Tab-separated table of C-alpha atoms in Angstrom:
chain	number	residue	atom	x	y	z
A	1	MET	CA	150.012	82.142	93.436
A	2	LEU	CA	149.960	85.246	91.264
A	3	LYS	CA	150.069	84.546	87.548
A	4	ALA	CA	151.565	86.901	84.987
A	5	TYR	CA	149.140	89.618	83.970
A	6	GLN	CA	146.962	88.869	80.986
A	7	ALA	CA	145.036	91.732	79.440
A	8	PRO	CA	141.318	91.001	78.945
A	9	VAL	CA	140.351	89.886	75.462
A	10	PHE	CA	136.859	90.759	74.228
A	11	SER	CA	135.055	89.027	71.395
A	12	TYR	CA	133.744	90.977	68.422
A	13	ASP	CA	130.202	90.782	69.809
A	14	ASP	CA	131.399	92.074	73.202
A	15	ARG	CA	133.112	95.068	71.605
A	16	VAL	CA	130.007	95.894	69.573
A	17	LEU	CA	127.863	95.694	72.709
A	18	PHE	CA	130.208	97.916	74.724
A	19	ASP	CA	130.518	100.487	71.928
A	20	LEU	CA	126.750	100.594	71.587
A	21	LEU	CA	125.790	100.872	75.269
A	22	VAL	CA	128.717	102.490	77.134
A	23	PRO	CA	129.152	106.229	76.358
A	24	TYR	CA	132.667	107.242	75.384
A	25	ASP	CA	132.744	109.910	78.095
A	26	HIS	CA	131.722	107.455	80.841
A	27	TRP	CA	134.139	107.635	83.748
A	28	THR	CA	135.017	103.940	83.535
A	29	ARG	CA	136.175	104.310	79.925
A	30	ARG	CA	138.216	107.372	80.779
A	31	ALA	CA	139.700	105.668	83.849
A	32	ASP	CA	140.830	102.704	81.748
A	33	ALA	CA	142.446	105.101	79.270
A	34	ARG	CA	144.111	107.437	81.813
A	35	VAL	CA	145.000	105.243	84.829
A	36	ASP	CA	147.859	102.772	84.597
A	37	PHE	CA	146.281	99.888	86.504
A	38	LEU	CA	149.242	97.665	85.726
A	39	ALA	CA	151.423	100.046	87.760
A	40	LEU	CA	148.935	99.841	90.636
A	41	ARG	CA	149.113	96.060	90.364
A	42	LYS	CA	152.907	96.126	90.636
A	43	SER	CA	152.679	98.135	93.868
A	44	ILE	CA	150.913	95.214	95.611
A	45	GLU	CA	152.332	92.131	93.881
A	46	HIS	CA	154.595	91.399	96.850
A	47	HIS	CA	151.520	90.398	98.879
A	48	PHE	CA	150.942	87.342	96.719
A	49	SER	CA	152.831	84.056	97.015
A	50	ASP	CA	154.578	82.247	94.156
A	51	GLU	CA	153.006	78.987	95.308
A	52	GLY	CA	149.522	77.581	95.826
A	53	ARG	CA	146.301	78.079	93.916
A	54	PRO	CA	146.149	80.787	91.237
A	55	ALA	CA	144.991	84.078	92.735
A	56	VAL	CA	142.141	86.148	91.383
A	57	GLU	CA	143.561	88.962	89.242
A	58	PRO	CA	144.413	91.895	91.593
A	59	ILE	CA	143.382	94.496	88.998
A	60	LEU	CA	139.877	92.972	88.982
A	61	CYS	CA	139.698	93.286	92.767
A	62	LEU	CA	141.057	96.852	92.738
A	63	LYS	CA	138.477	97.869	90.169
A	64	LEU	CA	135.709	96.211	92.172
A	65	GLU	CA	136.759	98.300	95.190
A	66	LEU	CA	136.698	101.472	93.116
A	67	LEU	CA	133.253	100.665	91.702
A	68	MET	CA	131.963	99.794	95.146
A	69	PHE	CA	133.020	103.085	96.722
A	70	HIS	CA	132.203	105.182	93.672
A	71	ASP	CA	128.574	104.049	93.798
A	72	GLY	CA	128.291	103.557	97.576
A	73	LEU	CA	127.654	99.810	97.305
A	74	SER	CA	128.323	96.903	99.639
A	75	ASP	CA	130.399	93.885	98.604
A	76	ARG	CA	127.332	91.904	97.572
A	77	GLN	CA	125.729	94.863	95.829
A	78	VAL	CA	128.775	95.579	93.670
A	79	PHE	CA	128.947	91.925	92.617
A	80	ALA	CA	125.233	91.921	91.804
A	81	LYS	CA	125.553	95.096	89.753
A	82	ALA	CA	128.658	93.846	87.953
A	83	LYS	CA	126.630	90.886	86.665
A	84	THR	CA	124.211	93.126	84.773
A	85	ASP	CA	125.815	96.565	84.334
A	86	ILE	CA	127.525	96.775	80.937
A	87	ALA	CA	129.825	99.660	81.912
A	88	HIS	CA	130.962	97.762	85.008
A	89	ARG	CA	131.662	94.591	83.026
A	90	MET	CA	133.698	96.461	80.435
A	91	PHE	CA	135.688	98.208	83.188
A	92	LEU	CA	136.323	94.860	84.912
A	93	GLY	CA	137.421	93.210	81.660
A	94	LEU	CA	134.528	90.737	81.657
A	95	GLY	CA	132.844	89.639	78.435
A	96	ARG	CA	129.377	88.152	78.185
A	97	ASN	CA	130.591	84.660	79.025
A	98	ASP	CA	133.063	85.592	81.772
A	99	HIS	CA	132.182	85.046	85.429
A	100	LEU	CA	132.940	86.941	88.612
A	101	PRO	CA	134.700	85.198	91.521
A	102	ASP	CA	132.858	84.559	94.772
A	103	VAL	CA	131.960	87.653	96.764
A	104	SER	CA	134.201	86.473	99.621
A	105	THR	CA	137.185	87.013	97.327
A	106	LEU	CA	136.860	90.777	97.687
A	107	ARG	CA	136.757	90.617	101.482
A	108	GLY	CA	139.846	88.396	101.447
A	109	PHE	CA	141.614	90.749	99.055
A	110	ARG	CA	140.877	93.759	101.269
A	111	SER	CA	142.120	91.887	104.322
A	112	ARG	CA	145.249	90.655	102.521
A	113	LEU	CA	146.252	94.162	101.482
A	114	GLY	CA	145.413	95.805	104.804
A	115	VAL	CA	146.385	99.376	105.597
A	116	GLU	CA	149.915	99.524	104.233
A	117	SER	CA	149.159	98.141	100.770
A	118	HIS	CA	146.080	100.285	100.341
A	119	LYS	CA	148.385	103.204	101.135
A	120	GLU	CA	150.725	101.934	98.432
A	121	VAL	CA	147.876	101.892	95.912
A	122	PHE	CA	146.782	105.370	97.025
A	123	HIS	CA	150.281	106.790	96.573
A	124	ALA	CA	150.941	104.860	93.348
A	125	LEU	CA	147.955	106.616	91.816
A	126	LEU	CA	149.157	109.937	93.231
A	127	SER	CA	152.532	109.293	91.588
A	128	GLN	CA	150.745	108.976	88.259
A	129	ALA	CA	149.082	112.345	88.859
A	130	ARG	CA	152.528	113.761	89.616
A	131	GLY	CA	153.781	112.293	86.372
A	132	HIS	CA	151.069	114.242	84.535
A	133	GLY	CA	152.236	117.438	86.250
A	134	LEU	CA	149.037	117.839	88.279
A	135	VAL	CA	150.470	117.805	91.802
A	136	LYS	CA	152.554	120.754	92.993
A	137	ASP	CA	154.409	121.169	96.274
A	138	ARG	CA	153.551	124.839	96.752
A	139	LEU	CA	150.805	124.483	99.359
A	140	ARG	CA	149.110	121.729	101.339
A	141	ILE	CA	145.756	122.310	103.020
A	142	LYS	CA	144.850	120.212	106.057
A	143	ASP	CA	141.440	119.557	107.576
A	144	ALA	CA	139.455	116.798	109.273
A	145	THR	CA	135.852	115.666	109.632
A	146	HIS	CA	134.050	113.179	111.837
A	147	VAL	CA	133.156	109.580	111.020
A	148	LEU	CA	130.334	107.835	112.886
A	149	ALA	CA	131.187	104.352	114.127
A	150	ASP	CA	129.032	101.382	113.097
A	151	ILE	CA	127.910	100.672	116.644
A	152	ALA	CA	125.031	101.065	119.053
A	153	ILE	CA	126.208	102.589	122.326
A	154	PRO	CA	125.261	100.295	125.236
A	155	ALA	CA	124.457	101.484	128.729
A	156	GLY	CA	127.082	100.935	131.422
A	157	LEU	CA	125.413	97.747	132.625
A	158	GLN	CA	125.293	96.304	129.114
A	159	LEU	CA	128.897	97.291	128.373
A	160	ILE	CA	130.197	95.405	131.399
A	161	ALA	CA	128.032	92.380	130.543
A	162	GLN	CA	129.248	92.378	126.928
A	163	ALA	CA	132.887	92.606	128.018
A	164	ARG	CA	132.329	89.715	130.465
A	165	ASN	CA	130.686	87.502	127.846
A	166	LYS	CA	133.414	88.149	125.275
A	167	LEU	CA	136.088	87.358	127.850
A	168	LEU	CA	134.465	84.073	128.885
A	169	THR	CA	134.060	82.976	125.257
A	170	ALA	CA	137.710	83.745	124.474
A	171	ALA	CA	138.971	82.047	127.670
A	172	GLU	CA	136.957	78.847	127.161
A	173	ARG	CA	139.656	77.307	124.957
A	174	PHE	CA	142.277	77.672	127.720
A	175	ALA	CA	140.299	77.285	130.952
A	176	ALA	CA	137.082	75.406	130.183
A	177	GLU	CA	136.300	74.407	133.789
A	178	CYS	CA	136.761	77.967	135.073
A	179	VAL	CA	134.459	79.299	132.374
A	180	VAL	CA	131.744	76.759	133.246
A	181	GLY	CA	131.892	77.877	136.874
A	182	GLU	CA	131.773	81.563	135.948
A	183	ARG	CA	128.732	81.048	133.726
A	184	VAL	CA	126.934	79.397	136.624
A	185	ARG	CA	127.816	82.476	138.661
A	186	VAL	CA	126.454	84.726	135.859
A	187	GLU	CA	123.061	83.055	136.201
A	188	ALA	CA	123.204	83.301	139.989
A	189	ILE	CA	123.973	87.034	139.824
A	190	ARG	CA	121.169	87.590	137.341
A	191	THR	CA	118.684	85.743	139.545
A	192	THR	CA	119.637	87.485	142.789
A	193	THR	CA	119.846	91.028	141.389
A	194	ASP	CA	116.856	91.101	139.001
A	195	SER	CA	114.621	92.696	141.638
A	196	GLN	CA	117.236	95.281	142.636
A	197	GLY	CA	118.056	98.667	141.106
A	198	ASN	CA	120.446	99.189	138.214
A	199	GLU	CA	123.193	100.443	140.515
A	200	ALA	CA	123.219	97.227	142.556
A	201	ARG	CA	123.090	95.128	139.385
A	202	LEU	CA	126.013	97.064	137.918
A	203	VAL	CA	128.128	96.705	141.063
A	204	ALA	CA	127.603	92.924	141.128
A	205	ARG	CA	128.617	92.547	137.488
A	206	VAL	CA	131.629	94.808	137.852
A	207	GLU	CA	132.947	92.775	140.765
A	208	HIS	CA	132.336	89.567	138.836
A	209	LEU	CA	134.283	90.906	135.855
A	210	ARG	CA	137.167	91.829	138.168
A	211	ASP	CA	137.248	88.257	139.484
A	212	ILE	CA	137.291	86.828	135.961
A	213	LEU	CA	140.089	89.174	134.913
A	214	GLU	CA	142.143	88.145	137.929
A	215	TRP	CA	142.435	84.504	136.842
A	216	ALA	CA	142.291	85.180	133.094
A	217	THR	CA	145.425	87.313	133.255
A	218	GLN	CA	147.238	84.497	135.079
A	219	LEU	CA	146.653	81.873	132.371
A	220	SER	CA	149.813	80.326	130.953
A	221	PRO	CA	150.335	81.108	127.265
A	222	PRO	CA	150.703	78.222	124.794
A	223	GLU	CA	154.034	77.526	123.126
A	224	ASP	CA	152.843	79.117	119.892
A	225	ALA	CA	151.357	82.170	121.630
A	226	ASP	CA	152.578	84.659	119.025
A	227	SER	CA	150.917	82.817	116.151
A	228	ASN	CA	147.968	81.307	118.030
A	229	SER	CA	144.906	83.301	116.901
A	230	GLN	CA	142.786	82.083	119.824
A	231	TRP	CA	145.370	83.219	122.370
A	232	GLN	CA	145.731	86.582	120.644
A	233	SER	CA	141.945	86.935	120.695
A	234	LEU	CA	141.986	86.256	124.440
A	235	LEU	CA	144.593	88.973	124.980
A	236	LYS	CA	142.435	91.441	123.075
A	237	THR	CA	139.326	90.612	125.090
A	238	VAL	CA	141.321	90.971	128.325
A	239	GLU	CA	142.351	94.445	127.168
A	240	ILE	CA	138.749	95.325	126.280
A	241	ALA	CA	137.487	94.115	129.679
A	242	GLN	CA	140.131	96.169	131.467
A	243	LYS	CA	139.128	99.272	129.501
A	244	ALA	CA	135.493	98.679	130.423
A	245	LEU	CA	136.453	98.561	134.103
A	246	ASN	CA	138.654	101.638	133.790
A	247	GLY	CA	135.699	103.560	132.351
A	248	HIS	CA	133.558	102.489	135.290
A	249	ASP	CA	136.230	103.374	137.869
A	250	GLU	CA	137.010	106.780	136.320
A	251	PRO	CA	133.805	108.094	134.717
A	252	GLY	CA	135.363	111.467	133.919
A	253	ALA	CA	138.506	110.124	132.279
A	254	SER	CA	139.137	110.621	128.576
A	255	GLY	CA	139.461	107.736	126.133
A	256	LYS	CA	136.683	105.663	127.671
A	257	LEU	CA	135.605	102.478	125.936
A	258	ARG	CA	132.351	103.107	124.060
A	259	SER	CA	131.613	99.641	122.689
A	260	THR	CA	133.012	96.125	122.878
A	261	VAL	CA	131.994	95.634	119.243
A	262	ASP	CA	134.339	98.392	118.076
A	263	PRO	CA	136.768	99.012	120.949
A	264	ASP	CA	138.736	101.601	118.934
A	265	ALA	CA	135.788	104.011	118.657
A	266	ARG	CA	135.801	106.992	121.012
A	267	ARG	CA	133.562	109.934	121.880
A	268	GLY	CA	134.500	113.232	120.284
A	269	MET	CA	133.177	116.709	119.597
A	270	HIS	CA	132.452	117.986	116.070
A	271	CYS	CA	129.205	119.864	115.517
A	272	GLY	CA	128.043	118.110	118.683
A	273	TYR	CA	129.148	114.951	120.483
A	274	TYR	CA	129.502	111.763	118.459
A	275	ASP	CA	131.020	108.280	118.778
A	276	GLY	CA	133.549	107.077	116.235
A	277	TYR	CA	136.604	108.459	114.490
A	278	PHE	CA	137.776	111.409	112.453
A	279	VAL	CA	139.434	111.318	109.061
A	280	ASP	CA	142.379	113.689	108.693
A	281	VAL	CA	143.554	114.723	105.218
A	282	LEU	CA	145.990	116.813	103.228
A	283	ILE	CA	145.145	118.089	99.762
A	284	ASP	CA	147.298	119.737	97.136
A	285	ALA	CA	145.917	123.264	96.753
A	286	ASP	CA	146.605	123.363	93.012
A	287	SER	CA	145.022	120.069	91.928
A	288	GLU	CA	142.730	119.466	94.940
A	289	LEU	CA	143.921	115.863	95.037
A	290	PHE	CA	144.242	114.124	98.382
A	291	THR	CA	147.938	113.653	99.090
A	292	SER	CA	147.684	111.987	102.504
A	293	ILE	CA	144.923	110.384	104.595
A	294	ASP	CA	144.826	109.195	108.190
A	295	VAL	CA	142.145	108.091	110.653
A	296	LEU	CA	142.223	108.695	114.411
A	297	PRO	CA	139.808	107.915	117.248
A	298	ALA	CA	137.349	110.745	117.836
A	299	ASP	CA	139.380	111.993	120.807
A	300	GLY	CA	142.717	111.797	118.946
A	301	ASN	CA	145.244	114.619	118.651
A	302	GLU	CA	144.401	116.276	115.342
A	303	SER	CA	147.192	118.814	115.658
A	304	ALA	CA	149.968	116.252	116.160
A	305	ASP	CA	148.624	114.168	113.280
A	306	THR	CA	149.677	116.936	110.880
A	307	LEU	CA	153.247	115.672	111.088
A	308	ASN	CA	152.118	112.083	110.415
A	309	LEU	CA	150.292	113.216	107.278
A	310	LEU	CA	153.306	115.133	105.994
A	311	GLU	CA	155.699	112.280	106.739
A	312	GLN	CA	153.392	109.775	105.019
A	313	GLU	CA	153.421	111.804	101.801
A	314	GLN	CA	157.102	112.684	101.891
A	315	ALA	CA	158.113	109.077	102.568
A	316	ALA	CA	156.147	107.938	99.509
A	317	HIS	CA	157.167	110.693	97.083
A	318	LYS	CA	160.438	112.174	98.452
A	319	ASN	CA	159.045	115.661	97.896
A	320	THR	CA	159.563	118.927	99.748
A	321	ILE	CA	156.472	120.868	100.806
A	322	GLU	CA	156.786	124.641	101.046
A	323	GLN	CA	153.632	125.769	102.878
A	324	ILE	CA	150.724	124.350	104.818
A	325	SER	CA	147.360	125.869	105.738
A	326	ILE	CA	145.585	124.570	108.856
A	327	ASP	CA	142.459	125.730	110.647
A	328	GLY	CA	142.335	126.672	114.324
A	329	ALA	CA	143.326	123.122	115.374
A	330	GLY	CA	146.842	123.961	114.185
A	331	PHE	CA	147.351	126.665	116.815
A	332	ASP	CA	149.697	124.396	118.733
A	333	GLY	CA	153.153	125.536	119.798
A	334	PRO	CA	155.059	122.233	119.420
A	335	LEU	CA	153.553	121.689	115.965
A	336	ILE	CA	154.365	125.189	114.706
A	337	ARG	CA	157.924	124.970	116.046
A	338	GLU	CA	158.470	121.622	114.312
A	339	LEU	CA	157.000	122.833	111.001
A	340	GLU	CA	159.131	125.964	111.003
A	341	SER	CA	162.246	123.909	111.812
A	342	ARG	CA	161.510	121.789	108.727
A	343	GLY	CA	161.286	124.869	106.534
A	344	ILE	CA	157.503	124.591	106.106
A	345	THR	CA	155.662	127.889	106.453
A	346	ALA	CA	152.488	127.370	108.488
A	347	PHE	CA	149.394	129.509	107.986
A	348	VAL	CA	147.179	129.114	111.053
A	349	PRO	CA	144.556	131.514	112.471
A	350	PRO	CA	146.135	132.743	115.720
A	351	LYS	CA	144.208	132.918	118.940
A	352	GLU	CA	144.387	136.479	120.178
A	353	PRO	CA	144.863	136.935	123.949
A	354	SER	CA	141.674	138.282	125.490
A	355	ASN	CA	140.990	139.745	128.926
A	356	HIS	CA	137.630	141.446	128.411
A	357	GLY	CA	139.121	144.758	127.317
A	358	ARG	CA	141.814	144.776	130.006
A	359	PHE	CA	145.570	144.318	129.686
A	360	THR	CA	146.609	140.997	128.121
A	361	THR	CA	149.805	138.986	128.471
A	362	LEU	CA	151.192	140.860	125.464
A	363	ASP	CA	151.143	144.088	127.505
A	364	PHE	CA	153.588	142.654	130.075
A	365	GLU	CA	157.354	142.482	129.755
A	366	PHE	CA	159.313	139.451	130.914
A	367	SER	CA	162.946	139.377	132.019
A	368	GLU	CA	165.443	137.550	129.809
A	369	ASP	CA	165.922	134.813	132.396
A	370	GLU	CA	162.128	134.675	132.939
A	371	SER	CA	162.537	135.268	136.650
A	372	TYR	CA	159.993	138.101	136.872
A	373	ALA	CA	157.435	140.045	134.866
A	374	THR	CA	156.850	143.790	134.647
A	375	CYS	CA	153.305	145.144	134.313
A	376	PRO	CA	152.265	148.206	132.218
A	377	ALA	CA	152.498	150.344	135.379
A	378	GLY	CA	156.148	149.352	135.911
A	379	ASN	CA	155.608	147.016	138.891
A	380	GLN	CA	157.433	143.693	139.151
A	381	SER	CA	155.883	140.323	140.002
A	382	GLN	CA	156.568	138.764	143.402
A	383	TYR	CA	155.780	135.119	142.733
A	384	ARG	CA	156.793	132.702	139.972
A	385	GLN	CA	155.417	129.207	139.312
A	386	ARG	CA	156.516	126.773	136.610
A	387	ASP	CA	154.138	124.224	134.970
A	388	GLU	CA	156.189	121.810	132.859
A	389	GLY	CA	153.170	119.809	131.759
A	390	ARG	CA	151.503	122.848	130.194
A	391	HIS	CA	154.775	124.432	129.031
A	392	LYS	CA	154.135	127.727	130.816
A	393	THR	CA	155.382	129.979	133.595
A	394	SER	CA	152.994	132.041	135.720
A	395	PHE	CA	153.994	135.343	137.345
A	396	ARG	CA	151.772	136.724	140.115
A	397	PHE	CA	151.748	140.261	141.461
A	398	ALA	CA	151.030	140.973	145.124
A	399	LYS	CA	147.445	142.020	145.871
A	400	GLU	CA	148.658	145.068	147.775
A	401	THR	CA	150.643	146.227	144.736
A	402	CYS	CA	147.660	145.807	142.421
A	403	ASP	CA	145.243	147.555	144.840
A	404	ALA	CA	147.503	150.612	144.920
A	405	CYS	CA	148.070	150.652	141.139
A	406	PRO	CA	146.407	153.549	139.225
A	407	LEU	CA	145.819	151.193	136.253
A	408	ILE	CA	143.940	148.548	138.233
A	409	GLN	CA	140.666	149.116	136.378
A	410	GLN	CA	142.440	148.328	133.101
A	411	CYS	CA	144.051	145.206	134.529
A	412	ILE	CA	141.817	143.208	136.879
A	413	SER	CA	138.249	143.247	138.141
A	414	GLY	CA	137.542	145.073	141.372
A	415	ASN	CA	136.439	141.978	143.297
A	416	ASN	CA	139.587	139.950	142.538
A	417	LYS	CA	140.875	138.161	145.675
A	418	HIS	CA	144.452	138.056	144.405
A	419	GLY	CA	146.825	140.200	142.451
A	420	ARG	CA	147.178	139.939	138.669
A	421	THR	CA	148.723	136.797	137.156
A	422	ALA	CA	150.529	136.951	133.813
A	423	THR	CA	151.294	133.672	132.048
A	424	LEU	CA	154.175	133.192	129.612
A	425	ASN	CA	153.925	130.188	127.293
A	426	ASP	CA	157.122	128.486	126.124
A	427	TYR	CA	155.847	128.724	122.558
A	428	GLU	CA	154.975	132.406	122.669
A	429	PRO	CA	157.609	133.164	119.949
A	430	GLU	CA	155.837	130.746	117.605
A	431	TYR	CA	152.456	132.253	118.427
A	432	GLU	CA	153.814	135.725	117.750
A	433	ILE	CA	155.062	134.528	114.346
A	434	LEU	CA	151.515	133.429	113.523
A	435	ARG	CA	150.067	136.756	114.682
A	436	GLN	CA	152.484	138.723	112.525
A	437	ARG	CA	151.958	136.398	109.566
A	438	LYS	CA	148.211	136.993	109.733
A	439	LEU	CA	148.817	140.653	108.911
A	440	THR	CA	150.395	139.847	105.531
A	441	GLU	CA	148.763	139.702	102.107
A	442	GLU	CA	150.240	136.231	101.656
A	443	TYR	CA	148.181	134.967	104.610
A	444	ALA	CA	144.979	136.331	103.096
A	445	ALA	CA	145.806	134.720	99.743
A	446	VAL	CA	146.503	131.317	101.314
A	447	LYS	CA	143.390	131.387	103.480
A	448	SER	CA	141.266	132.184	100.439
A	449	GLU	CA	142.311	128.760	99.128
A	450	HIS	CA	141.477	126.896	102.344
A	451	PRO	CA	137.790	126.164	101.451
A	452	ARG	CA	139.050	123.807	98.740
A	453	VAL	CA	139.738	121.103	101.325
A	454	GLU	CA	136.216	121.471	102.696
A	455	ARG	CA	134.809	120.816	99.223
A	456	ARG	CA	136.920	117.683	98.892
A	457	LEU	CA	135.865	116.413	102.318
A	458	GLY	CA	132.272	117.228	101.414
A	459	GLU	CA	132.545	115.059	98.318
A	460	LEU	CA	134.043	112.241	100.366
A	461	VAL	CA	131.152	112.440	102.827
A	462	ASN	CA	128.252	113.120	100.460
A	463	ARG	CA	129.204	111.134	97.361
A	464	HIS	CA	131.029	108.137	98.791
A	465	GLY	CA	129.365	107.472	102.152
A	466	GLY	CA	132.309	108.794	104.113
A	467	ARG	CA	130.285	110.046	107.071
A	468	ARG	CA	129.707	106.556	108.446
A	469	ALA	CA	132.205	103.770	109.035
A	470	ARG	CA	131.482	100.659	106.956
A	471	TYR	CA	133.751	98.549	109.112
A	472	ARG	CA	134.797	98.268	112.761
A	473	GLY	CA	138.264	98.910	114.106
A	474	LEU	CA	140.742	101.703	113.421
A	475	ASP	CA	142.698	99.886	110.707
A	476	ARG	CA	139.597	98.820	108.794
A	477	VAL	CA	138.131	102.313	108.902
A	478	LEU	CA	141.453	103.648	107.595
A	479	VAL	CA	141.294	101.142	104.706
A	480	GLN	CA	137.810	102.465	103.918
A	481	LYS	CA	139.089	106.048	103.839
A	482	LEU	CA	142.080	105.137	101.664
A	483	ILE	CA	139.800	103.518	99.073
A	484	GLU	CA	137.450	106.514	99.216
A	485	GLY	CA	140.430	108.820	98.753
A	486	THR	CA	141.693	106.733	95.828
A	487	ILE	CA	138.395	106.839	93.935
A	488	HIS	CA	138.144	110.576	94.626
A	489	ASN	CA	141.634	111.055	93.184
A	490	VAL	CA	140.762	108.950	90.124
A	491	LYS	CA	137.752	111.145	89.417
A	492	ARG	CA	139.641	114.369	90.099
A	493	MET	CA	142.593	113.319	87.932
A	494	LEU	CA	140.270	112.464	85.039
A	495	ARG	CA	138.514	115.796	85.383
A	496	LEU	CA	141.804	117.707	85.311
A	497	LEU	CA	143.257	115.728	82.407
A	498	ASP	CA	140.085	116.052	80.364
A	499	LYS	CA	139.508	119.706	81.189
A	500	GLU	CA	140.451	120.899	77.733
A	501	THR	CA	137.950	118.533	76.079
A	502	GLY	CA	135.053	119.650	78.274
A	503	LEU	CA	134.277	116.103	79.463
A	504	ALA	CA	132.780	115.605	82.918
A	505	ILE	CA	132.480	112.711	85.323
A	506	VAL	CA	129.254	110.788	84.807
């Protein structure tokens, strides 16, 4: 049950102590003066029931989260520091004789709010920055950086064994006798394969996991399957086991399971290969405040996520964004077409066609019905092939035509076994827009602002522990990034509002 808000009341001795020991330019004092925490409270009140035991004050929990991520502390560390740090106690509204709740309260609060309510807090604070006139809709800058998962990557043999053990534990509640038999078989497999090579051991365990999955997927669900946490846990472990097998069956496939501990983590490439996620952000170019945050698996589609980021912000604030700057990841035809259709001007570094100094696709002409192509020498293509999956049409010229062409040295290498192929992408008009836009002074001006997002991401990573995931699972990592983004925005908003006074974040 959520009680009506009661502002903290400090005794005379408390006020004297705070005035004596907490500097007036300390960020916690300025945050209390500038941030409307009561408005943040109202954005999440609907998550609390009108019945039951009185809930711990949500503002206290929100402030504990901000302190925790501002100083890079764990749950227990922030509680320990709040017992002795005067600035923390003043910020939390705790006098000398007031006590903190149990540390588990903060974990429960974070779980209760989940992703959506942490987004509501994030955007409620952003709305306050808008109210101060800090956020403009002139230009958004998008970028992403990698986040390392909190896992140790097991070998293939260990991954299969972990998936098997998790599945047996989850299935025990619904098929106890089957699980007993399978565990006897586990010991038998271990005994008979210990002296064999890893390949033979892996094969035996893979086949065993297949057998377990066969009967586990046939179990009858209980009547309360939708609300039964044990049944839902079983379904999740079945999914994890199937992903482990899929990775074994198709070693080269993308999206392979990396760990049973954090099944959402994936392998990606960013300054080298890594296992985890990436955090994708938008910032307002004028205030350098984060306006939208998302988290994807390391192999996620960063380009497509641009639309999710824009829609997240626009749904929360009903605003209209004029321009967006993206790095090379934004050179994506469907994305550019969608942005332009929404009236958002995209500034993306175009990829120039390259053919080692020879003619490129831009030097060819294509018929209006795209039935043939004409090369710089005036010859027409003889073959046409359509690739719907890659959104392109390929036009090939006969080898005899190319061999007799006086421009062959400028077109293809001498040892080519076939004639020249020219490829026309369905989104070539959008790519040409980007190429022409790059030639403008406006493009140069926008791109000169792009490093601002890298500074903001750098602060997230270096000041608030954003490089590593504190938690496991996509939703929990997203909650972490939303809190990190919120504390960043608090600090940035204070800095902007206090700019005239010369105050700085402590």
